[in-house]
Amino acid sequence: MFGKLKSLGIQLKHEFAVYRLVLKHPHTPWVAKLFLGLAVGYLLLPFDLIPDFIPILGQLDDVVIIPVLLYLALLFIPKWIIQSCREQVKAH
């Protein structure tokens, strides 16, 4: 169990580094940068748009909204940009 959590943490750290490079890449479309920025901004908001005291929706908003924004961003990013950024992260 602990090994799986550690592996997941390493994978998330790796993906965060990839997305950071994707944001800085000069050929990343502005729409993708917008969706990635919205995902990060929503994650860093000091309050929730849907309050946590609302049953089910309050707890699930972060779990649904952020992945949807990331998914939409990835739809607009060409595969070669993502692959290039992954290779850069692996090289370091």
Short mmCIF file of C-alpha atoms in Angstrom, two decimals:
data_model
loop_
_atom_site.label_atom_id
_atom_site.label_comp_id
_atom_site.label_asym_id
_atom_site.label_seq_id
_atom_site.Cartn_x
_atom_site.Cartn_y
_atom_site.Cartn_z
CA MET A 1 0.00 0.00 0.00
CA PHE A 2 2.72 2.48 1.01
CA GLY A 3 4.73 1.54 -2.09
CA LYS A 4 1.75 2.30 -4.33
CA LEU A 5 1.25 5.71 -2.71
CA LYS A 6 4.93 6.52 -3.09
CA SER A 7 4.83 5.45 -6.74
CA LEU A 8 1.74 7.59 -7.33
CA GLY A 9 3.46 10.59 -5.72
CA ILE A 10 6.50 10.17 -7.94
CA GLN A 11 4.29 9.87 -11.01
CA LEU A 12 2.33 13.02 -10.08
CA LYS A 13 5.57 14.94 -9.57
CA HIS A 14 6.77 13.74 -12.99
CA GLU A 15 3.51 14.78 -14.67
CA PHE A 16 3.61 18.19 -12.99
CA ALA A 17 7.09 18.76 -14.43
CA VAL A 18 5.85 17.72 -17.89
CA TYR A 19 2.88 20.13 -17.74
CA ARG A 20 5.14 22.95 -16.57
CA LEU A 21 7.32 22.44 -19.65
CA VAL A 22 4.25 22.19 -21.88
CA LEU A 23 3.06 25.58 -20.59
CA LYS A 24 6.44 27.14 -21.41
CA HIS A 25 6.71 25.51 -24.86
CA PRO A 26 6.43 28.13 -27.62
CA HIS A 27 4.20 25.94 -29.83
CA THR A 28 1.59 25.16 -27.17
CA PRO A 29 -1.75 26.64 -28.33
CA TRP A 30 -3.13 29.47 -26.21
CA VAL A 31 -6.38 27.56 -25.61
CA ALA A 32 -4.44 24.75 -23.95
CA LYS A 33 -2.52 27.26 -21.84
CA LEU A 34 -5.85 28.80 -20.80
CA PHE A 35 -7.29 25.45 -19.67
CA LEU A 36 -4.08 24.51 -17.83
CA GLY A 37 -4.04 27.92 -16.16
CA LEU A 38 -7.68 27.53 -15.12
CA ALA A 39 -6.94 24.11 -13.63
CA VAL A 40 -4.01 25.44 -11.61
CA GLY A 41 -5.96 28.55 -10.62
CA TYR A 42 -8.95 26.52 -9.46
CA LEU A 43 -6.66 24.24 -7.48
CA LEU A 44 -5.07 27.23 -5.74
CA LEU A 45 -8.32 29.08 -4.98
CA PRO A 46 -8.67 29.65 -1.24
CA PHE A 47 -12.40 28.84 -1.53
CA ASP A 48 -14.53 26.40 -3.52
CA LEU A 49 -17.02 27.49 -6.15
CA ILE A 50 -19.27 24.72 -4.86
CA PRO A 51 -19.14 24.78 -1.03
CA ASP A 52 -18.10 21.56 0.71
CA PHE A 53 -21.20 21.50 2.93
CA ILE A 54 -23.38 20.63 -0.10
CA PRO A 55 -23.70 16.83 0.01
CA ILE A 56 -21.71 14.89 -2.61
CA LEU A 57 -21.22 17.80 -5.04
CA GLY A 58 -19.23 19.81 -2.53
CA GLN A 59 -16.66 17.08 -2.11
CA LEU A 60 -16.55 15.97 -5.74
CA ASP A 61 -16.10 19.36 -7.41
CA ASP A 62 -12.30 19.34 -7.08
CA VAL A 63 -12.14 15.71 -8.17
CA VAL A 64 -14.18 16.43 -11.31
CA ILE A 65 -13.40 20.02 -12.39
CA ILE A 66 -9.60 19.86 -12.32
CA PRO A 67 -9.29 16.59 -14.33
CA VAL A 68 -11.83 17.86 -16.87
CA LEU A 69 -9.84 21.07 -17.35
CA LEU A 70 -6.62 19.06 -17.73
CA TYR A 71 -8.30 16.72 -20.21
CA LEU A 72 -9.57 19.65 -22.28
CA ALA A 73 -6.10 21.20 -22.29
CA LEU A 74 -4.54 17.94 -23.44
CA LEU A 75 -7.00 17.75 -26.34
CA PHE A 76 -5.55 20.97 -27.78
CA ILE A 77 -1.86 20.15 -27.28
CA PRO A 78 -0.19 18.32 -30.18
CA LYS A 79 1.19 14.92 -29.17
CA TRP A 80 4.71 15.79 -30.29
CA ILE A 81 4.88 18.67 -27.80
CA ILE A 82 3.88 16.40 -24.92
CA GLN A 83 6.34 13.71 -26.04
CA SER A 84 9.14 16.27 -26.34
CA CYS A 85 8.45 17.57 -22.83
CA ARG A 86 8.32 14.02 -21.41
CA GLU A 87 11.71 13.30 -22.95
CA GLN A 88 13.14 16.48 -21.45
CA VAL A 89 11.89 15.50 -17.99
CA LYS A 90 13.33 11.98 -18.34
CA ALA A 91 16.69 13.41 -19.43
CA HIS A 92 16.98 15.40 -16.20
#
